[in-house]
């Protein structure tokens, strides 16, 4: 959430920065300014009336002692109390409206983010590895998976509907191996602490990381409850310290977690709907970091490198791109996408987004630390996939396929599996 003080001090500047996101809506703070002025008027009137009530309350005992009739004063006090109550309700309505507007505003792009309308204007930072040259026509992971009986989309659709998947036989073993491999890399060779969080969270938790209220249509809500299935482990893990003060000398500031993830993907109909790339339920290993503001961009580089390490160990070619302003996620100030090479697509496909949200989520979730002056300040939060498991499996199936339709197992995964090849 943006700081309303910052908006009120520099409304035009913040409007211009938000409008570089090229959202469908044009950002204009006229309503925020008007509501804030209305709020100040109400607060001033309430304080005047409360001061009068306090003053009169002190006078009543004196008047009684003097033997004067105070019934008329009591009646005025009663009416004054009703006026104050009515003004308090008006203030609450204004506060709620302001809060709702602020909660729907996206984060401000960082200065280092290039201005661009969409993903076609993202900036490539580096490429690692060379896409394999096949001496045969490579197949898609969904065709290979069904031929080898390791993926079953038809029965998944029968059970749950479109855009669900069943991993079976060696496919299920491979997916489980990938989860263990990713968690091991992050905890044994990097500095993350593993956490197994709840996969059902409160609406306030979803609000803390920016999923609510703006993206309610993409979330799976429990009927009759203010609880949601997690769209990513970022949600419960980032909220681990909600309404707390972090001690950077003592507390854990880097977490990794595996969860299933649930997204309706309401706005993505027709995009990558075949196979494992864009499902309503998928598995993911997440990385979350908490940082002091002056260290968060160094932490973003580390977070991105930690995600890349998984692909390096699997020997999968990939590239890293810095997202332009028009492609940034709602909560992000800056994001690197890691994209893996997919032979059947003939292009790189996103497998991780690594973002610095600065204090945007921390303000919503009330996560603070004491700075060098001993004052409470908001932390910066960072998150990234390390990695999306289904997409990683799809990349392995496509990049490690053989002409006879079998799939070789990457060297790093062999210790997790009782087989070195997937074949019928």
PDB file of N, CA, C and O in Angstrom, residues 326-398:
ATOM      1  N   UNK A 326       5.102  -1.484 -17.608  1.00  0.00           N
ATOM      2  CA  UNK A 326       3.789  -1.976 -17.995  1.00  0.00           C
ATOM      3  C   UNK A 326       3.566  -3.445 -17.729  1.00  0.00           C
ATOM      4  O   UNK A 326       2.439  -3.932 -17.864  1.00  0.00           O
ATOM      5  N   UNK A 327       4.624  -4.172 -17.339  1.00  0.00           N
ATOM      6  CA  UNK A 327       4.497  -5.613 -17.102  1.00  0.00           C
ATOM      7  C   UNK A 327       4.695  -5.978 -15.634  1.00  0.00           C
ATOM      8  O   UNK A 327       4.645  -7.145 -15.276  1.00  0.00           O
ATOM      9  N   UNK A 328       4.926  -4.978 -14.788  1.00  0.00           N
ATOM     10  CA  UNK A 328       5.149  -5.236 -13.367  1.00  0.00           C
ATOM     11  C   UNK A 328       3.898  -5.784 -12.693  1.00  0.00           C
ATOM     12  O   UNK A 328       2.784  -5.380 -13.006  1.00  0.00           O
ATOM     13  N   UNK A 329       4.102  -6.686 -11.737  1.00  0.00           N
ATOM     14  CA  UNK A 329       3.003  -7.146 -10.909  1.00  0.00           C
ATOM     15  C   UNK A 329       2.529  -6.054  -9.970  1.00  0.00           C
ATOM     16  O   UNK A 329       3.240  -5.071  -9.715  1.00  0.00           O
ATOM     17  N   UNK A 330       1.349  -6.224  -9.432  1.00  0.00           N
ATOM     18  CA  UNK A 330       0.679  -5.212  -8.616  1.00  0.00           C
ATOM     19  C   UNK A 330       1.535  -4.724  -7.448  1.00  0.00           C
ATOM     20  O   UNK A 330       1.633  -3.514  -7.197  1.00  0.00           O
ATOM     21  N   UNK A 331       2.169  -5.654  -6.728  1.00  0.00           N
ATOM     22  CA  UNK A 331       2.891  -5.293  -5.502  1.00  0.00           C
ATOM     23  C   UNK A 331       4.353  -4.953  -5.725  1.00  0.00           C
ATOM     24  O   UNK A 331       5.025  -4.480  -4.809  1.00  0.00           O
ATOM     25  N   UNK A 332       4.860  -5.191  -6.920  1.00  0.00           N
ATOM     26  CA  UNK A 332       6.300  -5.085  -7.159  1.00  0.00           C
ATOM     27  C   UNK A 332       6.745  -3.673  -7.512  1.00  0.00           C
ATOM     28  O   UNK A 332       6.074  -2.956  -8.256  1.00  0.00           O
ATOM     29  N   UNK A 333       7.920  -3.307  -6.987  1.00  0.00           N
ATOM     30  CA  UNK A 333       8.584  -2.077  -7.411  1.00  0.00           C
ATOM     31  C   UNK A 333       9.570  -2.389  -8.529  1.00  0.00           C
ATOM     32  O   UNK A 333       9.783  -1.587  -9.432  1.00  0.00           O
ATOM     33  N   UNK A 334      10.171  -3.581  -8.459  1.00  0.00           N
ATOM     34  CA  UNK A 334      11.051  -4.050  -9.543  1.00  0.00           C
ATOM     35  C   UNK A 334      11.017  -5.569  -9.564  1.00  0.00           C
ATOM     36  O   UNK A 334      10.941  -6.217  -8.510  1.00  0.00           O
ATOM     37  N   UNK A 335      11.074  -6.140 -10.761  1.00  0.00           N
ATOM     38  CA  UNK A 335      10.983  -7.592 -10.924  1.00  0.00           C
ATOM     39  C   UNK A 335      11.932  -8.085 -12.000  1.00  0.00           C
ATOM     40  O   UNK A 335      12.034  -7.495 -13.074  1.00  0.00           O
ATOM     41  N   UNK A 336      12.607  -9.191 -11.684  1.00  0.00           N
ATOM     42  CA  UNK A 336      13.318  -9.972 -12.691  1.00  0.00           C
ATOM     43  C   UNK A 336      12.497 -11.224 -12.965  1.00  0.00           C
ATOM     44  O   UNK A 336      12.116 -11.933 -12.029  1.00  0.00           O
ATOM     45  N   UNK A 337      12.224 -11.508 -14.209  1.00  0.00           N
ATOM     46  CA  UNK A 337      11.649 -12.802 -14.592  1.00  0.00           C
ATOM     47  C   UNK A 337      12.765 -13.728 -15.044  1.00  0.00           C
ATOM     48  O   UNK A 337      13.648 -13.315 -15.813  1.00  0.00           O
ATOM     49  N   UNK A 338      12.730 -14.956 -14.561  1.00  0.00           N
ATOM     50  CA  UNK A 338      13.612 -16.008 -15.076  1.00  0.00           C
ATOM     51  C   UNK A 338      12.775 -16.837 -16.033  1.00  0.00           C
ATOM     52  O   UNK A 338      11.698 -17.320 -15.671  1.00  0.00           O
ATOM     53  N   UNK A 339      13.257 -16.977 -17.265  1.00  0.00           N
ATOM     54  CA  UNK A 339      12.496 -17.678 -18.304  1.00  0.00           C
ATOM     55  C   UNK A 339      13.307 -18.863 -18.828  1.00  0.00           C
ATOM     56  O   UNK A 339      14.457 -18.703 -19.255  1.00  0.00           O
ATOM     57  N   UNK A 340      12.714 -20.042 -18.794  1.00  0.00           N
ATOM     58  CA  UNK A 340      13.388 -21.260 -19.245  1.00  0.00           C
ATOM     59  C   UNK A 340      13.068 -21.519 -20.716  1.00  0.00           C
ATOM     60  O   UNK A 340      11.982 -21.179 -21.202  1.00  0.00           O
ATOM     61  N   UNK A 341      14.010 -22.113 -21.421  1.00  0.00           N
ATOM     62  CA  UNK A 341      13.802 -22.423 -22.834  1.00  0.00           C
ATOM     63  C   UNK A 341      12.887 -23.637 -22.972  1.00  0.00           C
ATOM     64  O   UNK A 341      13.103 -24.685 -22.358  1.00  0.00           O
ATOM     65  N   UNK A 342      11.833 -23.479 -23.795  1.00  0.00           N
ATOM     66  CA  UNK A 342      10.899 -24.568 -24.066  1.00  0.00           C
ATOM     67  C   UNK A 342      10.939 -24.874 -25.562  1.00  0.00           C
ATOM     68  O   UNK A 342      10.460 -24.071 -26.378  1.00  0.00           O
ATOM     69  N   UNK A 343      11.529 -26.015 -25.959  1.00  0.00           N
ATOM     70  CA  UNK A 343      11.699 -26.344 -27.384  1.00  0.00           C
ATOM     71  C   UNK A 343      10.409 -26.331 -28.192  1.00  0.00           C
ATOM     72  O   UNK A 343      10.394 -25.831 -29.319  1.00  0.00           O
ATOM     73  N   UNK A 344       9.309 -26.860 -27.642  1.00  0.00           N
ATOM     74  CA  UNK A 344       8.077 -26.936 -28.429  1.00  0.00           C
ATOM     75  C   UNK A 344       7.468 -25.553 -28.667  1.00  0.00           C
ATOM     76  O   UNK A 344       6.744 -25.347 -29.637  1.00  0.00           O
ATOM     77  N   UNK A 345       7.767 -24.617 -27.780  1.00  0.00           N
ATOM     78  CA  UNK A 345       7.285 -23.244 -27.940  1.00  0.00           C
ATOM     79  C   UNK A 345       8.217 -22.443 -28.849  1.00  0.00           C
ATOM     80  O   UNK A 345       7.814 -21.428 -29.426  1.00  0.00           O
ATOM     81  N   UNK A 346       9.477 -22.870 -28.884  1.00  0.00           N
ATOM     82  CA  UNK A 346      10.477 -22.123 -29.640  1.00  0.00           C
ATOM     83  C   UNK A 346      10.785 -20.779 -29.004  1.00  0.00           C
ATOM     84  O   UNK A 346      11.200 -19.825 -29.666  1.00  0.00           O
ATOM     85  N   UNK A 347      10.603 -20.688 -27.677  1.00  0.00           N
ATOM     86  CA  UNK A 347      10.855 -19.430 -26.968  1.00  0.00           C
ATOM     87  C   UNK A 347      11.079 -19.719 -25.488  1.00  0.00           C
ATOM     88  O   UNK A 347      10.874 -20.842 -25.006  1.00  0.00           O
ATOM     89  N   UNK A 348      11.493 -18.673 -24.787  1.00  0.00           N
ATOM     90  CA  UNK A 348      11.658 -18.758 -23.341  1.00  0.00           C
ATOM     91  C   UNK A 348      10.309 -18.516 -22.658  1.00  0.00           C
ATOM     92  O   UNK A 348       9.528 -17.670 -23.094  1.00  0.00           O
ATOM     93  N   UNK A 349      10.051 -19.269 -21.570  1.00  0.00           N
ATOM     94  CA  UNK A 349       8.780 -19.197 -20.848  1.00  0.00           C
ATOM     95  C   UNK A 349       9.073 -18.909 -19.369  1.00  0.00           C
ATOM     96  O   UNK A 349       9.961 -19.525 -18.768  1.00  0.00           O
ATOM     97  N   UNK A 350       8.332 -17.982 -18.795  1.00  0.00           N
ATOM     98  CA  UNK A 350       8.556 -17.608 -17.394  1.00  0.00           C
ATOM     99  C   UNK A 350       8.451 -18.817 -16.471  1.00  0.00           C
ATOM    100  O   UNK A 350       7.505 -19.598 -16.548  1.00  0.00           O
ATOM    101  N   UNK A 351       9.440 -18.927 -15.584  1.00  0.00           N
ATOM    102  CA  UNK A 351       9.431 -20.006 -14.603  1.00  0.00           C
ATOM    103  C   UNK A 351       9.582 -19.464 -13.187  1.00  0.00           C
ATOM    104  O   UNK A 351       9.401 -20.168 -12.209  1.00  0.00           O
ATOM    105  N   UNK A 352       9.923 -18.161 -13.098  1.00  0.00           N
ATOM    106  CA  UNK A 352      10.042 -17.505 -11.803  1.00  0.00           C
ATOM    107  C   UNK A 352       9.969 -15.996 -11.982  1.00  0.00           C
ATOM    108  O   UNK A 352      10.497 -15.460 -12.960  1.00  0.00           O
ATOM    109  N   UNK A 353       9.310 -15.321 -11.044  1.00  0.00           N
ATOM    110  CA  UNK A 353       9.354 -13.861 -10.958  1.00  0.00           C
ATOM    111  C   UNK A 353       9.952 -13.515  -9.606  1.00  0.00           C
ATOM    112  O   UNK A 353       9.442 -13.957  -8.570  1.00  0.00           O
ATOM    113  N   UNK A 354      11.025 -12.739  -9.614  1.00  0.00           N
ATOM    114  CA  UNK A 354      11.711 -12.349  -8.381  1.00  0.00           C
ATOM    115  C   UNK A 354      11.538 -10.853  -8.189  1.00  0.00           C
ATOM    116  O   UNK A 354      12.021 -10.065  -9.008  1.00  0.00           O
ATOM    117  N   UNK A 355      10.850 -10.470  -7.120  1.00  0.00           N
ATOM    118  CA  UNK A 355      10.425  -9.083  -6.964  1.00  0.00           C
ATOM    119  C   UNK A 355      10.853  -8.468  -5.646  1.00  0.00           C
ATOM    120  O   UNK A 355      10.870  -9.130  -4.607  1.00  0.00           O
ATOM    121  N   UNK A 356      11.175  -7.176  -5.722  1.00  0.00           N
ATOM    122  CA  UNK A 356      11.326  -6.350  -4.529  1.00  0.00           C
ATOM    123  C   UNK A 356      10.061  -5.509  -4.419  1.00  0.00           C
ATOM    124  O   UNK A 356       9.752  -4.717  -5.314  1.00  0.00           O
ATOM    125  N   UNK A 357       9.326  -5.697  -3.341  1.00  0.00           N
ATOM    126  CA  UNK A 357       8.086  -4.944  -3.139  1.00  0.00           C
ATOM    127  C   UNK A 357       8.325  -3.696  -2.298  1.00  0.00           C
ATOM    128  O   UNK A 357       7.368  -2.980  -1.966  1.00  0.00           O
ATOM    129  N   UNK A 358       9.597  -3.447  -1.941  1.00  0.00           N
ATOM    130  CA  UNK A 358       9.944  -2.340  -1.045  1.00  0.00           C
ATOM    131  C   UNK A 358       9.033  -2.398   0.187  1.00  0.00           C
ATOM    132  O   UNK A 358       8.832  -3.476   0.738  1.00  0.00           O
ATOM    133  N   UNK A 359       8.440  -1.273   0.623  1.00  0.00           N
ATOM    134  CA  UNK A 359       7.616  -1.316   1.842  1.00  0.00           C
ATOM    135  C   UNK A 359       6.124  -1.452   1.544  1.00  0.00           C
ATOM    136  O   UNK A 359       5.282  -1.287   2.430  1.00  0.00           O
ATOM    137  N   UNK A 360       5.787  -1.776   0.292  1.00  0.00           N
ATOM    138  CA  UNK A 360       4.390  -1.829  -0.149  1.00  0.00           C
ATOM    139  C   UNK A 360       3.590  -2.876   0.627  1.00  0.00           C
ATOM    140  O   UNK A 360       2.491  -2.604   1.119  1.00  0.00           O
ATOM    141  N   UNK A 361       4.131  -4.100   0.734  1.00  0.00           N
ATOM    142  CA  UNK A 361       3.437  -5.154   1.481  1.00  0.00           C
ATOM    143  C   UNK A 361       3.575  -4.949   2.979  1.00  0.00           C
ATOM    144  O   UNK A 361       2.638  -5.222   3.738  1.00  0.00           O
ATOM    145  N   UNK A 362       4.728  -4.473   3.409  1.00  0.00           N
ATOM    146  CA  UNK A 362       4.964  -4.284   4.843  1.00  0.00           C
ATOM    147  C   UNK A 362       4.007  -3.254   5.442  1.00  0.00           C
ATOM    148  O   UNK A 362       3.589  -3.384   6.597  1.00  0.00           O
ATOM    149  N   UNK A 363       3.642  -2.224   4.660  1.00  0.00           N
ATOM    150  CA  UNK A 363       2.681  -1.240   5.155  1.00  0.00           C
ATOM    151  C   UNK A 363       1.303  -1.887   5.311  1.00  0.00           C
ATOM    152  O   UNK A 363       0.577  -1.599   6.267  1.00  0.00           O
ATOM    153  N   UNK A 364       0.928  -2.754   4.386  1.00  0.00           N
ATOM    154  CA  UNK A 364      -0.366  -3.438   4.457  1.00  0.00           C
ATOM    155  C   UNK A 364      -0.386  -4.432   5.618  1.00  0.00           C
ATOM    156  O   UNK A 364      -1.391  -4.580   6.317  1.00  0.00           O
ATOM    157  N   UNK A 365       0.727  -5.159   5.798  1.00  0.00           N
ATOM    158  CA  UNK A 365       0.780  -6.227   6.805  1.00  0.00           C
ATOM    159  C   UNK A 365       1.360  -5.747   8.138  1.00  0.00           C
ATOM    160  O   UNK A 365       1.426  -6.527   9.091  1.00  0.00           O
ATOM    161  N   UNK A 366       1.802  -4.489   8.188  1.00  0.00           N
ATOM    162  CA  UNK A 366       2.351  -3.897   9.409  1.00  0.00           C
ATOM    163  C   UNK A 366       3.564  -4.686   9.902  1.00  0.00           C
ATOM    164  O   UNK A 366       3.572  -5.228  11.019  1.00  0.00           O
ATOM    165  N   UNK A 367       4.607  -4.744   9.064  1.00  0.00           N
ATOM    166  CA  UNK A 367       5.848  -5.436   9.410  1.00  0.00           C
ATOM    167  C   UNK A 367       6.950  -4.380   9.536  1.00  0.00           C
ATOM    168  O   UNK A 367       7.272  -3.693   8.566  1.00  0.00           O
ATOM    169  N   UNK A 368       7.516  -4.268  10.723  1.00  0.00           N
ATOM    170  CA  UNK A 368       8.471  -3.192  10.990  1.00  0.00           C
ATOM    171  C   UNK A 368       9.775  -3.711  11.592  1.00  0.00           C
ATOM    172  O   UNK A 368       9.893  -4.881  11.958  1.00  0.00           O
ATOM    173  N   UNK A 369      10.750  -2.809  11.698  1.00  0.00           N
ATOM    174  CA  UNK A 369      11.996  -3.063  12.402  1.00  0.00           C
ATOM    175  C   UNK A 369      12.444  -1.747  13.025  1.00  0.00           C
ATOM    176  O   UNK A 369      11.920  -0.679  12.690  1.00  0.00           O
ATOM    177  N   UNK A 370      13.400  -1.810  13.928  1.00  0.00           N
ATOM    178  CA  UNK A 370      13.945  -0.588  14.515  1.00  0.00           C
ATOM    179  C   UNK A 370      15.201  -0.184  13.744  1.00  0.00           C
ATOM    180  O   UNK A 370      16.131  -0.976  13.625  1.00  0.00           O
ATOM    181  N   UNK A 371      15.183   1.029  13.218  1.00  0.00           N
ATOM    182  CA  UNK A 371      16.334   1.494  12.442  1.00  0.00           C
ATOM    183  C   UNK A 371      17.475   1.913  13.370  1.00  0.00           C
ATOM    184  O   UNK A 371      17.407   1.743  14.589  1.00  0.00           O
ATOM    185  N   UNK A 372      18.545   2.467  12.788  1.00  0.00           N
ATOM    186  CA  UNK A 372      19.728   2.808  13.575  1.00  0.00           C
ATOM    187  C   UNK A 372      19.434   3.847  14.647  1.00  0.00           C
ATOM    188  O   UNK A 372      20.144   3.936  15.650  1.00  0.00           O
ATOM    189  N   UNK A 373      18.387   4.647  14.434  1.00  0.00           N
ATOM    190  CA  UNK A 373      17.998   5.651  15.424  1.00  0.00           C
ATOM    191  C   UNK A 373      17.047   5.096  16.474  1.00  0.00           C
ATOM    192  O   UNK A 373      16.596   5.833  17.359  1.00  0.00           O
ATOM    193  N   UNK A 374      16.730   3.805  16.351  1.00  0.00           N
ATOM    194  CA  UNK A 374      15.821   3.185  17.303  1.00  0.00           C
ATOM    195  C   UNK A 374      14.357   3.411  16.994  1.00  0.00           C
ATOM    196  O   UNK A 374      13.485   3.014  17.763  1.00  0.00           O
ATOM    197  N   UNK A 375      14.080   4.045  15.859  1.00  0.00           N
ATOM    198  CA  UNK A 375      12.695   4.323  15.481  1.00  0.00           C
ATOM    199  C   UNK A 375      12.120   3.168  14.660  1.00  0.00           C
ATOM    200  O   UNK A 375      12.844   2.519  13.893  1.00  0.00           O
ATOM    201  N   UNK A 376      10.820   2.949  14.797  1.00  0.00           N
ATOM    202  CA  UNK A 376      10.167   1.893  14.027  1.00  0.00           C
ATOM    203  C   UNK A 376      10.021   2.320  12.571  1.00  0.00           C
ATOM    204  O   UNK A 376       9.538   3.416  12.272  1.00  0.00           O
ATOM    205  N   UNK A 377      10.455   1.450  11.659  1.00  0.00           N
ATOM    206  CA  UNK A 377      10.355   1.700  10.222  1.00  0.00           C
ATOM    207  C   UNK A 377       9.825   0.449   9.549  1.00  0.00           C
ATOM    208  O   UNK A 377       9.927  -0.664  10.092  1.00  0.00           O
ATOM    209  N   UNK A 378       9.272   0.614   8.368  1.00  0.00           N
ATOM    210  CA  UNK A 378       8.762  -0.529   7.601  1.00  0.00           C
ATOM    211  C   UNK A 378       9.910  -1.278   6.936  1.00  0.00           C
ATOM    212  O   UNK A 378      10.839  -0.663   6.407  1.00  0.00           O
ATOM    213  N   UNK A 379       9.834  -2.603   6.961  1.00  0.00           N
ATOM    214  CA  UNK A 379      10.835  -3.423   6.264  1.00  0.00           C
ATOM    215  C   UNK A 379      10.524  -3.436   4.770  1.00  0.00           C
ATOM    216  O   UNK A 379       9.471  -2.968   4.331  1.00  0.00           O
ATOM    217  N   UNK A 380      11.448  -3.967   3.985  1.00  0.00           N
ATOM    218  CA  UNK A 380      11.188  -4.265   2.583  1.00  0.00           C
ATOM    219  C   UNK A 380      11.011  -5.773   2.454  1.00  0.00           C
ATOM    220  O   UNK A 380      11.724  -6.548   3.091  1.00  0.00           O
ATOM    221  N   UNK A 381      10.041  -6.187   1.635  1.00  0.00           N
ATOM    222  CA  UNK A 381       9.787  -7.614   1.418  1.00  0.00           C
ATOM    223  C   UNK A 381      10.109  -7.991  -0.016  1.00  0.00           C
ATOM    224  O   UNK A 381       9.887  -7.212  -0.942  1.00  0.00           O
ATOM    225  N   UNK A 382      10.656  -9.199  -0.178  1.00  0.00           N
ATOM    226  CA  UNK A 382      11.017  -9.710  -1.498  1.00  0.00           C
ATOM    227  C   UNK A 382      10.510 -11.138  -1.626  1.00  0.00           C
ATOM    228  O   UNK A 382      10.444 -11.881  -0.631  1.00  0.00           O
ATOM    229  N   UNK A 383      10.160 -11.535  -2.829  1.00  0.00           N
ATOM    230  CA  UNK A 383       9.708 -12.904  -3.044  1.00  0.00           C
ATOM    231  C   UNK A 383      10.043 -13.357  -4.458  1.00  0.00           C
ATOM    232  O   UNK A 383      10.192 -12.530  -5.365  1.00  0.00           O
ATOM    233  N   UNK A 384      10.158 -14.669  -4.621  1.00  0.00           N
ATOM    234  CA  UNK A 384      10.424 -15.226  -5.948  1.00  0.00           C
ATOM    235  C   UNK A 384      10.205 -16.724  -5.955  1.00  0.00           C
ATOM    236  O   UNK A 384      10.362 -17.394  -4.922  1.00  0.00           O
ATOM    237  N   UNK A 385       9.838 -17.259  -7.096  1.00  0.00           N
ATOM    238  CA  UNK A 385       9.664 -18.710  -7.227  1.00  0.00           C
ATOM    239  C   UNK A 385      11.027 -19.363  -7.303  1.00  0.00           C
ATOM    240  O   UNK A 385      11.905 -18.891  -8.008  1.00  0.00           O
ATOM    241  N   UNK A 386      11.128 -20.495  -6.592  1.00  0.00           N
ATOM    242  CA  UNK A 386      12.413 -21.168  -6.653  1.00  0.00           C
ATOM    243  C   UNK A 386      12.336 -22.685  -6.793  1.00  0.00           C
ATOM    244  O   UNK A 386      13.029 -23.339  -6.067  1.00  0.00           O
ATOM    245  N   UNK A 387      11.553 -23.255  -7.698  1.00  0.00           N
ATOM    246  CA  UNK A 387      10.844 -22.647  -8.826  1.00  0.00           C
ATOM    247  C   UNK A 387       9.412 -23.155  -8.891  1.00  0.00           C
ATOM    248  O   UNK A 387       8.996 -23.947  -8.050  1.00  0.00           O
ATOM    249  N   UNK A 388       8.714 -22.770  -9.974  1.00  0.00           N
ATOM    250  CA  UNK A 388       7.422 -23.382 -10.281  1.00  0.00           C
ATOM    251  C   UNK A 388       7.680 -24.824 -10.701  1.00  0.00           C
ATOM    252  O   UNK A 388       8.377 -25.079 -11.690  1.00  0.00           O
ATOM    253  N   UNK A 389       7.139 -25.771  -9.936  1.00  0.00           N
ATOM    254  CA  UNK A 389       7.526 -27.183 -10.112  1.00  0.00           C
ATOM    255  C   UNK A 389       7.016 -27.760 -11.434  1.00  0.00           C
ATOM    256  O   UNK A 389       7.758 -28.413 -12.171  1.00  0.00           O
ATOM    257  N   UNK A 390       5.738 -27.529 -11.743  1.00  0.00           N
ATOM    258  CA  UNK A 390       5.173 -28.087 -12.973  1.00  0.00           C
ATOM    259  C   UNK A 390       5.882 -27.570 -14.218  1.00  0.00           C
ATOM    260  O   UNK A 390       6.146 -28.326 -15.158  1.00  0.00           O
ATOM    261  N   UNK A 391       6.198 -26.295 -14.231  1.00  0.00           N
ATOM    262  CA  UNK A 391       6.892 -25.719 -15.391  1.00  0.00           C
ATOM    263  C   UNK A 391       8.315 -26.273 -15.498  1.00  0.00           C
ATOM    264  O   UNK A 391       8.823 -26.456 -16.603  1.00  0.00           O
ATOM    265  N   UNK A 392       8.947 -26.511 -14.345  1.00  0.00           N
ATOM    266  CA  UNK A 392      10.283 -27.106 -14.364  1.00  0.00           C
ATOM    267  C   UNK A 392      10.219 -28.519 -14.918  1.00  0.00           C
ATOM    268  O   UNK A 392      11.065 -28.924 -15.739  1.00  0.00           O
ATOM    269  N   UNK A 393       9.212 -29.277 -14.494  1.00  0.00           N
ATOM    270  CA  UNK A 393       9.047 -30.638 -15.019  1.00  0.00           C
ATOM    271  C   UNK A 393       8.808 -30.600 -16.521  1.00  0.00           C
ATOM    272  O   UNK A 393       9.389 -31.388 -17.271  1.00  0.00           O
ATOM    273  N   UNK A 394       7.966 -29.676 -16.967  1.00  0.00           N
ATOM    274  CA  UNK A 394       7.701 -29.544 -18.406  1.00  0.00           C
ATOM    275  C   UNK A 394       8.977 -29.220 -19.164  1.00  0.00           C
ATOM    276  O   UNK A 394       9.230 -29.766 -20.257  1.00  0.00           O
ATOM    277  N   UNK A 395       9.808 -28.349 -18.593  1.00  0.00           N
ATOM    278  CA  UNK A 395      11.072 -27.984 -19.257  1.00  0.00           C
ATOM    279  C   UNK A 395      12.023 -29.163 -19.334  1.00  0.00           C
ATOM    280  O   UNK A 395      12.713 -29.353 -20.345  1.00  0.00           O
ATOM    281  N   UNK A 396      12.060 -29.969 -18.283  1.00  0.00           N
ATOM    282  CA  UNK A 396      12.914 -31.165 -18.303  1.00  0.00           C
ATOM    283  C   UNK A 396      12.433 -32.143 -19.372  1.00  0.00           C
ATOM    284  O   UNK A 396      13.223 -32.667 -20.167  1.00  0.00           O
ATOM    285  N   UNK A 397      11.131 -32.393 -19.389  1.00  0.00           N
ATOM    286  CA  UNK A 397      10.560 -33.333 -20.362  1.00  0.00           C
ATOM    287  C   UNK A 397      10.895 -32.897 -21.786  1.00  0.00           C
ATOM    288  O   UNK A 397      11.300 -33.716 -22.629  1.00  0.00           O
ATOM    289  N   UNK A 398      10.775 -31.610 -22.076  1.00  0.00           N
ATOM    290  CA  UNK A 398      11.020 -31.134 -23.445  1.00  0.00           C
ATOM    291  C   UNK A 398      12.503 -31.060 -23.781  1.00  0.00           C
ATOM    292  O   UNK A 398      12.913 -31.415 -24.893  1.00  0.00           O
TER     293      UNK A 398
END
